CSV table of C-alpha atoms in Angstrom, one decimal:
chain,number,residue,atom,x,y,z
V,9,UNK,CA,36.1,-36.1,80.2
V,10,UNK,CA,35.7,-32.4,79.3
V,11,UNK,CA,37.4,-31.1,76.2
V,12,UNK,CA,38.7,-27.7,77.3
V,13,UNK,CA,42.3,-26.7,76.9
V,14,UNK,CA,44.5,-23.9,78.2
V,15,UNK,CA,47.9,-22.8,77.0
V,16,UNK,CA,50.4,-22.2,78.3
V,17,UNK,CA,50.2,-24.3,81.5
V,18,UNK,CA,53.0,-22.3,83.1
V,19,UNK,CA,54.3,-18.8,82.3
V,20,UNK,CA,57.0,-16.8,83.9
V,21,UNK,CA,57.5,-13.3,82.5
V,22,UNK,CA,58.9,-9.9,83.3
V,23,UNK,CA,57.0,-6.8,84.4
V,24,UNK,CA,55.5,-4.8,81.5
V,25,UNK,CA,55.1,-7.6,79.0
V,26,UNK,CA,51.9,-8.2,77.1
V,27,UNK,CA,50.6,-11.7,77.4
V,28,UNK,CA,47.6,-13.7,76.1
V,29,UNK,CA,46.3,-16.8,77.9
V,30,UNK,CA,44.6,-19.2,75.5
V,31,UNK,CA,41.4,-21.2,76.2
V,32,UNK,CA,39.7,-23.4,73.7
V,33,UNK,CA,36.8,-25.9,74.0
V,34,UNK,CA,35.5,-28.4,71.5
V,35,UNK,CA,32.1,-29.1,73.1
V,36,UNK,CA,30.3,-26.3,71.3
V,37,UNK,CA,29.5,-24.6,74.6
V,38,UNK,CA,28.0,-21.1,74.4
V,39,UNK,CA,29.1,-19.8,77.8
V,40,UNK,CA,32.7,-19.4,78.8
V,41,UNK,CA,34.4,-18.1,81.9
V,42,UNK,CA,37.7,-16.9,83.3
V,43,UNK,CA,38.5,-17.3,87.0
V,44,UNK,CA,41.4,-16.1,89.0
V,45,UNK,CA,42.6,-18.2,92.0
V,46,UNK,CA,45.4,-17.3,94.3
V,47,UNK,CA,47.0,-20.2,96.2
V,48,UNK,CA,44.7,-21.6,98.9
V,49,UNK,CA,42.0,-19.0,98.1
V,50,UNK,CA,38.6,-18.9,96.5
V,51,UNK,CA,38.0,-18.8,92.8
V,52,UNK,CA,36.9,-15.4,91.6
V,53,UNK,CA,35.1,-14.8,88.4
V,54,UNK,CA,36.9,-12.1,86.3
V,55,UNK,CA,35.2,-12.4,82.9
V,56,UNK,CA,32.5,-14.4,81.2
V,57,UNK,CA,30.8,-14.6,77.8
V,58,UNK,CA,27.3,-15.8,76.7
V,59,UNK,CA,28.5,-16.4,73.2
V,60,UNK,CA,30.2,-14.9,70.2
V,61,UNK,CA,30.8,-11.1,70.5
V,62,UNK,CA,29.6,-11.2,74.1
V,63,UNK,CA,31.9,-10.4,77.0
V,64,UNK,CA,31.0,-9.4,80.5
V,65,UNK,CA,33.0,-8.4,83.6
V,66,UNK,CA,32.8,-10.8,86.6
V,67,UNK,CA,32.7,-10.2,90.3
V,68,UNK,CA,36.4,-9.4,90.7
V,69,UNK,CA,37.8,-6.3,89.0
V,70,UNK,CA,40.6,-7.2,86.7
V,71,UNK,CA,43.0,-5.3,84.4
V,72,UNK,CA,42.8,-8.1,81.9
V,73,UNK,CA,40.6,-8.1,78.8
V,74,UNK,CA,38.9,-10.9,76.8
V,75,UNK,CA,37.4,-11.4,73.4
V,76,UNK,CA,35.0,-14.0,71.9
V,77,UNK,CA,35.3,-14.0,68.1
V,78,UNK,CA,34.7,-17.7,67.8
V,79,UNK,CA,32.5,-20.0,69.9
V,80,UNK,CA,35.3,-22.3,70.8
V,81,UNK,CA,37.9,-19.7,71.7
V,82,UNK,CA,38.1,-17.3,74.7
V,83,UNK,CA,41.5,-15.7,75.1
V,84,UNK,CA,42.5,-13.4,78.0
V,85,UNK,CA,45.0,-10.6,77.5
V,86,UNK,CA,47.1,-8.6,79.9
V,87,UNK,CA,48.5,-5.5,78.2
V,88,UNK,CA,51.2,-4.9,80.7
V,89,UNK,CA,51.8,-7.6,83.3
V,90,UNK,CA,52.7,-6.7,86.9
V,91,UNK,CA,53.7,-8.9,89.9
V,92,UNK,CA,50.2,-8.4,91.3
V,93,UNK,CA,48.9,-10.4,88.3
V,94,UNK,CA,50.7,-13.5,89.6
V,95,UNK,CA,48.0,-16.1,90.1
V,96,UNK,CA,46.4,-19.2,88.6
V,97,UNK,CA,43.9,-18.5,85.8
V,98,UNK,CA,41.2,-21.1,85.2
V,99,UNK,CA,39.0,-21.2,82.1
V,100,UNK,CA,35.6,-23.0,82.1
V,101,UNK,CA,32.7,-23.5,79.8
V,102,UNK,CA,29.0,-24.6,80.1
V,103,UNK,CA,25.9,-24.8,78.0
V,104,UNK,CA,22.9,-23.5,80.0
V,105,UNK,CA,20.7,-23.4,76.9
V,106,UNK,CA,21.0,-27.1,76.2
V,107,UNK,CA,22.0,-28.6,79.5
V,108,UNK,CA,19.4,-28.1,82.2
V,109,UNK,CA,22.0,-28.4,85.0
V,110,UNK,CA,24.4,-25.9,83.4
V,111,UNK,CA,27.4,-27.9,84.6
V,112,UNK,CA,30.7,-26.1,84.3
V,113,UNK,CA,33.7,-27.9,82.8
V,114,UNK,CA,37.2,-26.5,83.7
V,115,UNK,CA,40.5,-26.4,81.9
V,116,UNK,CA,43.7,-27.4,83.6
V,117,UNK,CA,44.7,-23.8,84.4
V,118,UNK,CA,47.6,-21.5,83.6
V,119,UNK,CA,49.9,-20.6,86.4
V,120,UNK,CA,51.3,-17.1,85.8
V,121,UNK,CA,54.3,-15.6,87.5
V,122,UNK,CA,55.2,-12.0,86.9
V,123,UNK,CA,58.7,-11.1,88.1
Z,27,UNK,CA,25.3,-10.8,98.4
Z,28,UNK,CA,25.8,-14.6,98.5
Z,29,UNK,CA,28.7,-15.8,100.6
Z,30,UNK,CA,29.9,-19.4,100.8
Z,31,UNK,CA,32.0,-20.9,103.6
Z,32,UNK,CA,33.4,-24.4,104.0
Z,33,UNK,CA,34.4,-26.1,107.2
Z,34,UNK,CA,37.0,-27.4,107.9
Z,35,UNK,CA,39.6,-25.6,105.9
Z,36,UNK,CA,41.8,-28.6,106.0
Z,37,UNK,CA,41.4,-32.2,107.1
Z,38,UNK,CA,43.8,-35.1,107.5
Z,39,UNK,CA,42.5,-38.6,108.0
Z,40,UNK,CA,43.8,-42.2,107.9
Z,41,UNK,CA,42.8,-44.3,104.9
Z,42,UNK,CA,39.4,-46.1,105.3
Z,43,UNK,CA,37.6,-43.4,107.3
Z,44,UNK,CA,34.2,-42.0,106.4
Z,45,UNK,CA,34.2,-38.3,106.4
Z,46,UNK,CA,32.0,-35.3,106.0
Z,47,UNK,CA,32.8,-31.9,104.4
Z,48,UNK,CA,30.5,-29.0,105.1
Z,49,UNK,CA,29.4,-26.1,102.9
Z,50,UNK,CA,27.3,-23.2,104.1
Z,51,UNK,CA,25.7,-20.4,102.1
Z,52,UNK,CA,24.0,-17.2,103.3
Z,53,UNK,CA,21.2,-16.8,100.8
Z,54,UNK,CA,19.0,-19.9,100.6
Z,55,UNK,CA,17.4,-18.8,97.3
Z,56,UNK,CA,19.6,-21.0,95.1
Z,57,UNK,CA,19.0,-22.8,91.8
Z,58,UNK,CA,21.6,-25.5,92.4
Z,59,UNK,CA,24.8,-26.4,94.2
Z,60,UNK,CA,27.8,-28.2,92.8
Z,61,UNK,CA,30.7,-29.9,94.5
Z,62,UNK,CA,34.0,-29.9,92.7
Z,63,UNK,CA,37.4,-31.5,93.3
Z,64,UNK,CA,40.6,-29.7,92.5
Z,65,UNK,CA,44.0,-31.5,92.5
Z,66,UNK,CA,47.1,-29.3,93.2
Z,67,UNK,CA,47.9,-27.0,90.3
Z,68,UNK,CA,45.0,-28.2,88.2
Z,69,UNK,CA,41.5,-27.3,87.1
Z,70,UNK,CA,38.3,-28.4,88.8
Z,71,UNK,CA,36.4,-31.6,88.2
Z,72,UNK,CA,32.7,-31.8,88.8
Z,73,UNK,CA,31.7,-34.4,91.4
Z,74,UNK,CA,28.0,-33.9,92.1
Z,75,UNK,CA,25.3,-31.3,91.3
Z,76,UNK,CA,22.2,-30.9,93.3
Z,77,UNK,CA,19.2,-29.0,92.1
Z,78,UNK,CA,17.3,-26.9,94.6
Z,79,UNK,CA,14.4,-29.3,94.5
Z,80,UNK,CA,16.6,-32.3,95.4
Z,81,UNK,CA,17.7,-33.4,98.8
Z,82,UNK,CA,20.7,-35.5,97.8
Z,83,UNK,CA,22.8,-37.0,95.0
Z,84,UNK,CA,25.1,-40.0,95.0
Z,85,UNK,CA,28.0,-41.1,92.9
Z,86,UNK,CA,30.0,-44.1,94.0
Z,87,UNK,CA,31.5,-43.5,97.4
Z,88,UNK,CA,30.3,-39.8,97.4
Z,89,UNK,CA,27.0,-38.6,98.7
Z,90,UNK,CA,26.0,-34.9,98.7
Z,91,UNK,CA,23.0,-33.6,100.6
Z,92,UNK,CA,21.3,-30.2,100.5
Z,93,UNK,CA,19.2,-28.5,103.1
Z,94,UNK,CA,18.3,-25.3,101.3
Z,95,UNK,CA,16.3,-23.7,104.1
Z,96,UNK,CA,19.2,-23.8,106.5
Z,97,UNK,CA,21.8,-22.9,103.8
Z,98,UNK,CA,23.8,-26.1,104.1
Z,99,UNK,CA,25.2,-28.9,102.1
Z,100,UNK,CA,27.4,-31.8,103.1
Z,101,UNK,CA,29.7,-34.0,101.0
Z,102,UNK,CA,30.0,-37.5,102.5
Z,103,UNK,CA,33.0,-39.6,101.4
Z,104,UNK,CA,32.8,-43.3,102.4
Z,105,UNK,CA,35.9,-45.5,102.9
Z,106,UNK,CA,38.4,-42.7,102.0
Z,107,UNK,CA,41.4,-43.6,99.9
Z,108,UNK,CA,44.8,-41.8,99.4
Z,109,UNK,CA,43.6,-41.0,95.9
Z,110,UNK,CA,40.8,-38.8,97.4
Z,111,UNK,CA,43.4,-36.3,98.6
Z,112,UNK,CA,42.5,-33.0,97.0
Z,113,UNK,CA,40.8,-29.7,97.6
Z,114,UNK,CA,37.0,-30.0,97.6
Z,115,UNK,CA,35.0,-26.9,96.6
Z,116,UNK,CA,31.3,-26.2,96.7
Z,117,UNK,CA,29.6,-23.6,94.6
Z,118,UNK,CA,26.1,-22.2,94.5
Z,119,UNK,CA,24.1,-20.6,91.7
Z,120,UNK,CA,21.2,-18.3,92.4
Z,121,UNK,CA,19.3,-18.7,89.1
Z,122,UNK,CA,19.5,-20.8,86.0
Z,123,UNK,CA,22.3,-19.6,83.7
Z,124,UNK,CA,23.8,-17.3,86.4
Z,125,UNK,CA,27.3,-17.6,87.6
Z,126,UNK,CA,28.5,-19.6,90.5
Z,127,UNK,CA,29.8,-18.3,93.8
Z,128,UNK,CA,32.5,-20.5,95.1
Z,129,UNK,CA,33.6,-21.4,98.6
Z,130,UNK,CA,37.2,-21.4,99.7
Z,131,UNK,CA,37.5,-25.2,99.7
Z,132,UNK,CA,38.4,-27.9,102.1
Z,133,UNK,CA,41.9,-29.4,101.6
Z,134,UNK,CA,41.7,-33.1,102.3
Z,135,UNK,CA,44.7,-35.4,102.9
Z,136,UNK,CA,44.0,-39.2,103.2
Z,137,UNK,CA,47.0,-40.9,104.7
Z,138,UNK,CA,47.9,-44.5,103.7
C-alpha cells in the first residue's frame, strides 16, 4: 500500500479565500504530481516536480501554485479561490530514477468546493 | 498530441460475468501503459502496468493486453464480483520518466 497522504479530504470555503492543499509521501519518491479531476471526467495534470526546488506546469493551465522545499512534501496553493476551482485534486508520486516502471502512487484526494 | 479514449463509458453487468474494457490511444509510440482503478471520491490504485515490449500482464482475475501498433489495450476481468465496481482508467506514457495521459475511464457496476 502506498504511503501518500492528502489533507484535508474535504474542504468547503467561500470565494476569495486563500487555501493550501497538503500532500506528503513517505516513500522517498523524487517525482510528485498534482492532478485535477472534475466529476466523471479525465484527470488533468496541473503541476509536477522532479525533486526539491523543481516545479513545472502540467498540461492544464491552473491558477494554483506549488512548492517543493522538501522531498516528501508538495503543497498546492490557491491565492483566491473561485467557484470555478471546485473540483477534486489528486496528488501522486513516483520514482522514475529507481523504479524502471515509474509506477505512480496516488493519494486519496481532496474534494474542494468553493461557494 | 496523444489522446486516450475508453469504451464503454459505463457498463453494468451481473455478478459472475467475464468482461472486457477497452482503451485506445492515437500515438502508438508509447513507453508503457497502466491500468488504474478509482473508487468513488478516492484516489487511484494501480492494477497493471504493461511495458511497450510486452503483450500482456496478469494479476489474479485481471489480464491486460497491449497491441501497440493498433493503439489498443484491453483489460479483461474474469468472474466479476460486486467489489469490482469502480471506475477503471488507462493511462499511457510516451517516454521513460514522462507524464501520463489519462483516458476518461469506464464506470463499472457489478450487480449482485
